[in-house]
């Protein structure tokens, strides 16, 4: 006898590149917070949370994010490193209840999140190779290290649904729309292999303010560019992504039914 499984919707509100400037812009994210509370189960923040990474900017942002009533998960972006101390600002976010991922993972209501900042370097045959001067090799090594961090975070997940969070893009398709001359500075295809190999279900990133919102790669992987400037072009504050999660009670019934069938066989 088959037992019908009733799923439950799980919604993620994803947005990057808030570029929060400090207390002087307080209130600018009121609608974003309200939308997340109303429509989502988790708010995912995809880097460049502040304009220059100053502690006081992150402090003001945290105060505004206090209006968010659902769990929050985040990665940092290049702007968050500019003038500040990423360790101190990460601690500030963590104390406010934001789960900051840096080659790490977390499970929220049965959905696994793996994240890291990522890095630049280009895509495909145009990716910078670790050849020549030591500085070039160090540069490329950082991109490789970020890809390894993402791989380790994804490998640690045993959930049915795996969500990857990045600031930089893992593919050229979602930076299309930006000037081609800056493509190498918008992401790195070195991030793509762990996403495909370890079967992430969806990827969210920011950074490319004028790129392409959505791409389905040849592997079937869905990648979303959720930079706020790009979302605002469609009058949106967040991108909402929904997945149907198995109902826990139905899964328990299915397990009991299978166990009973084995015992009577």
PDB file of C-alpha atoms in Angstrom:
ATOM      1  CA  UNK A   1       0.000   0.000   0.000  1.00  0.00           C
ATOM      2  CA  UNK A   2       1.378   3.405  -0.967  1.00  0.00           C
ATOM      3  CA  UNK A   3       1.088   6.273   1.480  1.00  0.00           C
ATOM      4  CA  UNK A   4       0.375   9.665  -0.028  1.00  0.00           C
ATOM      5  CA  UNK A   5       2.995  12.267   0.904  1.00  0.00           C
ATOM      6  CA  UNK A   6       1.718  15.795   1.431  1.00  0.00           C
ATOM      7  CA  UNK A   7       4.485  18.334   0.967  1.00  0.00           C
ATOM      8  CA  UNK A   8       4.734  21.738   2.563  1.00  0.00           C
ATOM      9  CA  UNK A   9       6.015  24.829   0.769  1.00  0.00           C
ATOM     10  CA  UNK A  10       9.292  26.331   1.964  1.00  0.00           C
ATOM     11  CA  UNK A  11      10.075  29.804   0.640  1.00  0.00           C
ATOM     12  CA  UNK A  12      13.394  31.625   0.498  1.00  0.00           C
ATOM     13  CA  UNK A  13      13.576  35.396   0.004  1.00  0.00           C
ATOM     14  CA  UNK A  14      16.975  36.123  -1.566  1.00  0.00           C
ATOM     15  CA  UNK A  15      18.658  39.484  -2.150  1.00  0.00           C
ATOM     16  CA  UNK A  16      22.192  40.816  -2.400  1.00  0.00           C
ATOM     17  CA  UNK A  17      23.960  44.146  -2.681  1.00  0.00           C
ATOM     18  CA  UNK A  18      22.043  46.164  -0.112  1.00  0.00           C
ATOM     19  CA  UNK A  19      25.031  48.541   0.085  1.00  0.00           C
ATOM     20  CA  UNK A  20      23.697  49.923   3.341  1.00  0.00           C
ATOM     21  CA  UNK A  21      25.291  53.295   4.039  1.00  0.00           C
ATOM     22  CA  UNK A  22      24.550  53.777   7.731  1.00  0.00           C
ATOM     23  CA  UNK A  23      22.068  55.420  10.040  1.00  0.00           C
ATOM     24  CA  UNK A  24      21.418  58.260   7.572  1.00  0.00           C
ATOM     25  CA  UNK A  25      19.465  55.865   5.313  1.00  0.00           C
ATOM     26  CA  UNK A  26      17.538  54.169   8.125  1.00  0.00           C
ATOM     27  CA  UNK A  27      14.136  52.983   6.928  1.00  0.00           C
ATOM     28  CA  UNK A  28      15.138  52.303   3.332  1.00  0.00           C
ATOM     29  CA  UNK A  29      14.740  48.541   3.857  1.00  0.00           C
ATOM     30  CA  UNK A  30      11.348  48.686   5.561  1.00  0.00           C
ATOM     31  CA  UNK A  31       9.511  47.232   2.573  1.00  0.00           C
ATOM     32  CA  UNK A  32      12.168  44.560   2.054  1.00  0.00           C
ATOM     33  CA  UNK A  33      11.811  43.368   5.648  1.00  0.00           C
ATOM     34  CA  UNK A  34       8.020  43.410   5.437  1.00  0.00           C
ATOM     35  CA  UNK A  35       8.054  41.400   2.201  1.00  0.00           C
ATOM     36  CA  UNK A  36      10.349  38.774   3.707  1.00  0.00           C
ATOM     37  CA  UNK A  37       8.195  38.457   6.819  1.00  0.00           C
ATOM     38  CA  UNK A  38       5.019  38.124   4.800  1.00  0.00           C
ATOM     39  CA  UNK A  39       6.128  35.819   2.006  1.00  0.00           C
ATOM     40  CA  UNK A  40       9.123  33.739   3.113  1.00  0.00           C
ATOM     41  CA  UNK A  41      10.454  31.282   5.687  1.00  0.00           C
ATOM     42  CA  UNK A  42      14.115  32.392   5.391  1.00  0.00           C
ATOM     43  CA  UNK A  43      15.824  35.599   4.269  1.00  0.00           C
ATOM     44  CA  UNK A  44      19.100  34.993   2.393  1.00  0.00           C
ATOM     45  CA  UNK A  45      21.502  37.941   2.068  1.00  0.00           C
ATOM     46  CA  UNK A  46      24.064  37.586  -0.731  1.00  0.00           C
ATOM     47  CA  UNK A  47      26.894  39.927   0.216  1.00  0.00           C
ATOM     48  CA  UNK A  48      27.748  43.615  -0.114  1.00  0.00           C
ATOM     49  CA  UNK A  49      25.530  44.233   2.859  1.00  0.00           C
ATOM     50  CA  UNK A  50      27.269  47.577   3.442  1.00  0.00           C
ATOM     51  CA  UNK A  51      28.853  50.226   1.239  1.00  0.00           C
ATOM     52  CA  UNK A  52      32.357  50.119   2.752  1.00  0.00           C
ATOM     53  CA  UNK A  53      32.328  47.492   5.506  1.00  0.00           C
ATOM     54  CA  UNK A  54      32.499  50.006   8.343  1.00  0.00           C
ATOM     55  CA  UNK A  55      31.420  48.683  11.720  1.00  0.00           C
ATOM     56  CA  UNK A  56      28.917  51.518  12.161  1.00  0.00           C
ATOM     57  CA  UNK A  57      27.347  50.708   8.783  1.00  0.00           C
ATOM     58  CA  UNK A  58      26.855  47.075   9.747  1.00  0.00           C
ATOM     59  CA  UNK A  59      25.601  48.167  13.152  1.00  0.00           C
ATOM     60  CA  UNK A  60      22.929  50.359  11.539  1.00  0.00           C
ATOM     61  CA  UNK A  61      22.003  47.581   9.117  1.00  0.00           C
ATOM     62  CA  UNK A  62      21.618  45.088  11.949  1.00  0.00           C
ATOM     63  CA  UNK A  63      19.307  47.535  13.700  1.00  0.00           C
ATOM     64  CA  UNK A  64      17.107  47.763  10.604  1.00  0.00           C
ATOM     65  CA  UNK A  65      17.158  43.992  10.090  1.00  0.00           C
ATOM     66  CA  UNK A  66      15.765  43.701  13.612  1.00  0.00           C
ATOM     67  CA  UNK A  67      12.359  44.008  11.957  1.00  0.00           C
ATOM     68  CA  UNK A  68      12.857  40.636  10.239  1.00  0.00           C
ATOM     69  CA  UNK A  69      10.962  37.898  12.080  1.00  0.00           C
ATOM     70  CA  UNK A  70      12.213  34.885  10.112  1.00  0.00           C
ATOM     71  CA  UNK A  71      15.662  33.202  10.162  1.00  0.00           C
ATOM     72  CA  UNK A  72      18.396  34.989   8.212  1.00  0.00           C
ATOM     73  CA  UNK A  73      21.444  33.512   6.516  1.00  0.00           C
ATOM     74  CA  UNK A  74      24.168  35.519   4.771  1.00  0.00           C
ATOM     75  CA  UNK A  75      27.532  35.636   3.043  1.00  0.00           C
ATOM     76  CA  UNK A  76      29.765  38.696   2.903  1.00  0.00           C
ATOM     77  CA  UNK A  77      30.767  40.538  -0.264  1.00  0.00           C
ATOM     78  CA  UNK A  78      33.755  42.549  -1.435  1.00  0.00           C
ATOM     79  CA  UNK A  79      32.302  45.848  -0.143  1.00  0.00           C
ATOM     80  CA  UNK A  80      32.023  44.327   3.335  1.00  0.00           C
ATOM     81  CA  UNK A  81      35.809  43.864   3.282  1.00  0.00           C
ATOM     82  CA  UNK A  82      36.725  47.315   1.969  1.00  0.00           C
ATOM     83  CA  UNK A  83      37.443  49.427   5.078  1.00  0.00           C
ATOM     84  CA  UNK A  84      36.218  47.355   7.942  1.00  0.00           C
ATOM     85  CA  UNK A  85      37.056  44.293   9.963  1.00  0.00           C
ATOM     86  CA  UNK A  86      35.100  41.342   8.523  1.00  0.00           C
ATOM     87  CA  UNK A  87      35.633  39.353  11.714  1.00  0.00           C
ATOM     88  CA  UNK A  88      34.080  42.079  13.856  1.00  0.00           C
ATOM     89  CA  UNK A  89      31.171  42.683  11.496  1.00  0.00           C
ATOM     90  CA  UNK A  90      30.542  38.935  11.223  1.00  0.00           C
ATOM     91  CA  UNK A  91      30.382  38.725  15.008  1.00  0.00           C
ATOM     92  CA  UNK A  92      27.923  41.617  15.002  1.00  0.00           C
ATOM     93  CA  UNK A  93      25.676  39.835  12.518  1.00  0.00           C
ATOM     94  CA  UNK A  94      25.959  36.572  14.430  1.00  0.00           C
ATOM     95  CA  UNK A  95      24.994  38.233  17.694  1.00  0.00           C
ATOM     96  CA  UNK A  96      21.914  39.589  15.911  1.00  0.00           C
ATOM     97  CA  UNK A  97      20.920  36.071  14.916  1.00  0.00           C
ATOM     98  CA  UNK A  98      22.149  36.121  11.309  1.00  0.00           C
ATOM     99  CA  UNK A  99      23.862  32.885  10.256  1.00  0.00           C
ATOM    100  CA  UNK A 100      26.951  34.027   8.348  1.00  0.00           C
ATOM    101  CA  UNK A 101      28.399  31.334   6.086  1.00  0.00           C
ATOM    102  CA  UNK A 102      32.074  31.291   5.113  1.00  0.00           C
ATOM    103  CA  UNK A 103      32.759  27.834   3.788  1.00  0.00           C
ATOM    104  CA  UNK A 104      30.211  26.556   6.293  1.00  0.00           C
ATOM    105  CA  UNK A 105      26.661  25.271   6.274  1.00  0.00           C
ATOM    106  CA  UNK A 106      23.453  25.352   8.266  1.00  0.00           C
ATOM    107  CA  UNK A 107      20.152  23.458   8.141  1.00  0.00           C
ATOM    108  CA  UNK A 108      16.925  25.413   8.594  1.00  0.00           C
ATOM    109  CA  UNK A 109      13.629  23.489   8.719  1.00  0.00           C
ATOM    110  CA  UNK A 110      15.195  20.604   6.830  1.00  0.00           C
ATOM    111  CA  UNK A 111      16.717  22.740   4.055  1.00  0.00           C
ATOM    112  CA  UNK A 112      20.506  22.825   3.819  1.00  0.00           C
ATOM    113  CA  UNK A 113      22.351  26.058   3.120  1.00  0.00           C
ATOM    114  CA  UNK A 114      26.029  26.113   2.103  1.00  0.00           C
ATOM    115  CA  UNK A 115      27.820  29.351   1.410  1.00  0.00           C
ATOM    116  CA  UNK A 116      30.973  31.342   0.921  1.00  0.00           C
ATOM    117  CA  UNK A 117      31.908  34.690  -0.607  1.00  0.00           C
ATOM    118  CA  UNK A 118      33.500  33.308  -3.753  1.00  0.00           C
ATOM    119  CA  UNK A 119      35.991  35.304  -5.794  1.00  0.00           C
ATOM    120  CA  UNK A 120      36.850  36.645  -9.241  1.00  0.00           C
ATOM    121  CA  UNK A 121      39.019  35.235 -12.022  1.00  0.00           C
ATOM    122  CA  UNK A 122      36.773  34.735 -15.034  1.00  0.00           C
ATOM    123  CA  UNK A 123      34.867  31.940 -16.682  1.00  0.00           C
ATOM    124  CA  UNK A 124      35.609  28.889 -18.797  1.00  0.00           C
ATOM    125  CA  UNK A 125      38.510  29.230 -21.199  1.00  0.00           C
ATOM    126  CA  UNK A 126      38.851  32.862 -20.130  1.00  0.00           C
ATOM    127  CA  UNK A 127      39.600  31.989 -16.506  1.00  0.00           C
ATOM    128  CA  UNK A 128      42.919  33.229 -15.195  1.00  0.00           C
ATOM    129  CA  UNK A 129      45.438  30.385 -14.839  1.00  0.00           C
ATOM    130  CA  UNK A 130      47.997  30.022 -12.018  1.00  0.00           C
ATOM    131  CA  UNK A 131      50.964  30.734 -14.237  1.00  0.00           C
ATOM    132  CA  UNK A 132      53.756  33.278 -14.140  1.00  0.00           C
ATOM    133  CA  UNK A 133      54.369  35.765 -11.359  1.00  0.00           C
ATOM    134  CA  UNK A 134      53.834  34.722  -7.734  1.00  0.00           C
ATOM    135  CA  UNK A 135      51.148  37.409  -7.332  1.00  0.00           C
ATOM    136  CA  UNK A 136      49.107  35.853 -10.152  1.00  0.00           C
ATOM    137  CA  UNK A 137      49.435  32.428  -8.548  1.00  0.00           C
ATOM    138  CA  UNK A 138      48.309  33.825  -5.182  1.00  0.00           C
ATOM    139  CA  UNK A 139      45.351  35.512  -6.843  1.00  0.00           C
ATOM    140  CA  UNK A 140      44.227  32.304  -8.540  1.00  0.00           C
ATOM    141  CA  UNK A 141      44.836  30.308  -5.375  1.00  0.00           C
ATOM    142  CA  UNK A 142      42.308  32.436  -3.525  1.00  0.00           C
ATOM    143  CA  UNK A 143      39.691  31.565  -6.160  1.00  0.00           C
ATOM    144  CA  UNK A 144      40.586  27.891  -5.789  1.00  0.00           C
ATOM    145  CA  UNK A 145      40.389  28.142  -1.989  1.00  0.00           C
ATOM    146  CA  UNK A 146      36.910  29.659  -2.190  1.00  0.00           C
ATOM    147  CA  UNK A 147      35.788  26.821  -4.464  1.00  0.00           C
ATOM    148  CA  UNK A 148      37.186  24.286  -1.979  1.00  0.00           C
ATOM    149  CA  UNK A 149      35.365  26.020   0.864  1.00  0.00           C
ATOM    150  CA  UNK A 150      32.124  25.759  -1.070  1.00  0.00           C
ATOM    151  CA  UNK A 151      32.812  22.094  -1.842  1.00  0.00           C
ATOM    152  CA  UNK A 152      33.429  21.269   1.821  1.00  0.00           C
ATOM    153  CA  UNK A 153      30.290  23.098   2.902  1.00  0.00           C
ATOM    154  CA  UNK A 154      28.125  21.294   0.347  1.00  0.00           C
ATOM    155  CA  UNK A 155      29.692  17.934   1.146  1.00  0.00           C
ATOM    156  CA  UNK A 156      28.729  18.390   4.796  1.00  0.00           C
ATOM    157  CA  UNK A 157      25.039  18.610   3.903  1.00  0.00           C
ATOM    158  CA  UNK A 158      22.893  15.481   3.999  1.00  0.00           C
ATOM    159  CA  UNK A 159      19.587  17.242   3.386  1.00  0.00           C
ATOM    160  CA  UNK A 160      17.265  16.502   0.474  1.00  0.00           C
ATOM    161  CA  UNK A 161      17.412  20.157  -0.598  1.00  0.00           C
ATOM    162  CA  UNK A 162      20.753  21.970  -0.940  1.00  0.00           C
ATOM    163  CA  UNK A 163      20.864  25.730  -1.416  1.00  0.00           C
ATOM    164  CA  UNK A 164      24.158  27.426  -2.308  1.00  0.00           C
ATOM    165  CA  UNK A 165      24.794  31.065  -1.375  1.00  0.00           C
ATOM    166  CA  UNK A 166      27.539  33.146  -3.005  1.00  0.00           C
ATOM    167  CA  UNK A 167      28.362  36.770  -3.594  1.00  0.00           C
ATOM    168  CA  UNK A 168      30.302  36.271  -6.837  1.00  0.00           C
ATOM    169  CA  UNK A 169      28.766  34.468  -9.785  1.00  0.00           C
ATOM    170  CA  UNK A 170      29.773  30.883 -10.615  1.00  0.00           C
ATOM    171  CA  UNK A 171      28.808  31.241 -14.288  1.00  0.00           C
ATOM    172  CA  UNK A 172      28.971  33.717 -17.128  1.00  0.00           C
ATOM    173  CA  UNK A 173      25.258  33.415 -17.968  1.00  0.00           C
ATOM    174  CA  UNK A 174      24.062  35.539 -15.032  1.00  0.00           C
ATOM    175  CA  UNK A 175      26.581  38.343 -15.581  1.00  0.00           C
ATOM    176  CA  UNK A 176      25.422  38.783 -19.174  1.00  0.00           C
ATOM    177  CA  UNK A 177      24.277  42.388 -19.495  1.00  0.00           C
ATOM    178  CA  UNK A 178      27.349  43.833 -17.814  1.00  0.00           C
ATOM    179  CA  UNK A 179      30.213  45.178 -19.974  1.00  0.00           C
ATOM    180  CA  UNK A 180      32.206  42.167 -21.211  1.00  0.00           C
ATOM    181  CA  UNK A 181      35.425  43.864 -20.139  1.00  0.00           C
ATOM    182  CA  UNK A 182      34.494  43.382 -16.461  1.00  0.00           C
ATOM    183  CA  UNK A 183      33.265  39.763 -16.694  1.00  0.00           C
ATOM    184  CA  UNK A 184      36.486  38.429 -15.103  1.00  0.00           C
ATOM    185  CA  UNK A 185      35.833  40.605 -12.041  1.00  0.00           C
ATOM    186  CA  UNK A 186      32.263  39.400 -11.514  1.00  0.00           C
ATOM    187  CA  UNK A 187      32.905  35.786 -10.631  1.00  0.00           C
ATOM    188  CA  UNK A 188      34.742  32.547 -11.246  1.00  0.00           C
ATOM    189  CA  UNK A 189      33.691  29.334 -12.952  1.00  0.00           C
ATOM    190  CA  UNK A 190      35.943  27.499 -10.468  1.00  0.00           C
ATOM    191  CA  UNK A 191      32.909  27.714  -8.168  1.00  0.00           C
ATOM    192  CA  UNK A 192      30.784  25.740 -10.607  1.00  0.00           C
ATOM    193  CA  UNK A 193      32.282  22.251 -10.328  1.00  0.00           C
ATOM    194  CA  UNK A 194      31.378  21.638  -6.653  1.00  0.00           C
ATOM    195  CA  UNK A 195      27.870  22.968  -7.297  1.00  0.00           C
ATOM    196  CA  UNK A 196      27.304  20.475 -10.087  1.00  0.00           C
ATOM    197  CA  UNK A 197      29.232  17.540  -8.623  1.00  0.00           C
ATOM    198  CA  UNK A 198      27.556  17.766  -5.215  1.00  0.00           C
ATOM    199  CA  UNK A 199      24.153  18.445  -6.780  1.00  0.00           C
ATOM    200  CA  UNK A 200      23.105  21.777  -5.360  1.00  0.00           C
ATOM    201  CA  UNK A 201      19.437  22.421  -6.116  1.00  0.00           C
ATOM    202  CA  UNK A 202      19.731  26.168  -6.573  1.00  0.00           C
ATOM    203  CA  UNK A 203      22.357  28.912  -6.385  1.00  0.00           C
ATOM    204  CA  UNK A 204      21.841  32.539  -5.396  1.00  0.00           C
ATOM    205  CA  UNK A 205      24.459  35.251  -5.894  1.00  0.00           C
ATOM    206  CA  UNK A 206      24.730  39.018  -6.250  1.00  0.00           C
ATOM    207  CA  UNK A 207      27.507  41.404  -7.331  1.00  0.00           C
ATOM    208  CA  UNK A 208      26.495  41.794 -11.010  1.00  0.00           C
ATOM    209  CA  UNK A 209      24.123  44.758 -10.686  1.00  0.00           C
ATOM    210  CA  UNK A 210      23.159  44.792 -14.361  1.00  0.00           C
ATOM    211  CA  UNK A 211      23.478  41.130 -15.228  1.00  0.00           C
ATOM    212  CA  UNK A 212      20.848  38.505 -16.011  1.00  0.00           C
ATOM    213  CA  UNK A 213      18.457  37.422 -13.290  1.00  0.00           C
ATOM    214  CA  UNK A 214      18.145  33.702 -14.034  1.00  0.00           C
ATOM    215  CA  UNK A 215      19.982  31.010 -15.939  1.00  0.00           C
ATOM    216  CA  UNK A 216      19.487  27.260 -16.245  1.00  0.00           C
ATOM    217  CA  UNK A 217      22.862  25.695 -16.946  1.00  0.00           C
ATOM    218  CA  UNK A 218      23.499  22.664 -19.150  1.00  0.00           C
ATOM    219  CA  UNK A 219      23.623  20.506 -16.015  1.00  0.00           C
ATOM    220  CA  UNK A 220      20.111  21.654 -15.108  1.00  0.00           C
ATOM    221  CA  UNK A 221      21.335  23.822 -12.236  1.00  0.00           C
ATOM    222  CA  UNK A 222      19.281  26.957 -11.603  1.00  0.00           C
ATOM    223  CA  UNK A 223      21.372  30.053 -10.864  1.00  0.00           C
ATOM    224  CA  UNK A 224      19.786  33.321  -9.753  1.00  0.00           C
ATOM    225  CA  UNK A 225      21.432  36.745  -9.725  1.00  0.00           C
ATOM    226  CA  UNK A 226      19.545  38.513  -6.935  1.00  0.00           C
ATOM    227  CA  UNK A 227      21.437  41.798  -6.815  1.00  0.00           C
ATOM    228  CA  UNK A 228      19.051  44.419  -5.426  1.00  0.00           C
ATOM    229  CA  UNK A 229      19.676  46.948  -8.253  1.00  0.00           C
ATOM    230  CA  UNK A 230      18.713  44.218 -10.743  1.00  0.00           C
ATOM    231  CA  UNK A 231      15.604  43.228  -8.754  1.00  0.00           C
ATOM    232  CA  UNK A 232      14.494  46.854  -8.475  1.00  0.00           C
ATOM    233  CA  UNK A 233      14.365  47.036 -12.283  1.00  0.00           C
ATOM    234  CA  UNK A 234      11.302  44.777 -11.922  1.00  0.00           C
ATOM    235  CA  UNK A 235      10.060  46.653  -8.834  1.00  0.00           C
ATOM    236  CA  UNK A 236      10.991  43.785  -6.524  1.00  0.00           C
ATOM    237  CA  UNK A 237      12.818  43.825  -3.193  1.00  0.00           C
ATOM    238  CA  UNK A 238      13.620  40.107  -3.049  1.00  0.00           C
ATOM    239  CA  UNK A 239      13.519  37.044  -5.248  1.00  0.00           C
ATOM    240  CA  UNK A 240      11.176  34.395  -3.865  1.00  0.00           C
ATOM    241  CA  UNK A 241      12.090  30.756  -4.458  1.00  0.00           C
ATOM    242  CA  UNK A 242       9.869  27.920  -3.309  1.00  0.00           C
ATOM    243  CA  UNK A 243      10.442  24.221  -2.849  1.00  0.00           C
ATOM    244  CA  UNK A 244       8.005  21.590  -1.643  1.00  0.00           C
ATOM    245  CA  UNK A 245       9.346  19.875   1.443  1.00  0.00           C
ATOM    246  CA  UNK A 246       8.191  16.388   2.473  1.00  0.00           C
ATOM    247  CA  UNK A 247       5.806  16.438   5.399  1.00  0.00           C
ATOM    248  CA  UNK A 248       7.604  14.931   8.411  1.00  0.00           C
ATOM    249  CA  UNK A 249       4.576  12.982   9.566  1.00  0.00           C
ATOM    250  CA  UNK A 250       4.085  11.502   6.083  1.00  0.00           C
ATOM    251  CA  UNK A 251       7.745  10.460   5.998  1.00  0.00           C
ATOM    252  CA  UNK A 252       7.376   8.751   9.387  1.00  0.00           C
ATOM    253  CA  UNK A 253       4.259   6.924   8.175  1.00  0.00           C
ATOM    254  CA  UNK A 254       6.085   5.826   5.032  1.00  0.00           C
ATOM    255  CA  UNK A 255       8.986   4.515   7.123  1.00  0.00           C
ATOM    256  CA  UNK A 256       6.621   2.604   9.425  1.00  0.00           C
ATOM    257  CA  UNK A 257       4.764   1.153   6.413  1.00  0.00           C
ATOM    258  CA  UNK A 258       8.006  -0.012   4.787  1.00  0.00           C
ATOM    259  CA  UNK A 259       9.170  -1.530   8.080  1.00  0.00           C
ATOM    260  CA  UNK A 260       5.868  -3.354   8.523  1.00  0.00           C
ATOM    261  CA  UNK A 261       6.048  -4.666   4.964  1.00  0.00           C
ATOM    262  CA  UNK A 262       9.525  -6.084   5.570  1.00  0.00           C
ATOM    263  CA  UNK A 263       8.390  -7.773   8.798  1.00  0.00           C
ATOM    264  CA  UNK A 264       5.416  -9.494   7.125  1.00  0.00           C
ATOM    265  CA  UNK A 265       7.291 -10.505   3.986  1.00  0.00           C
TER     266      UNK A 265
END
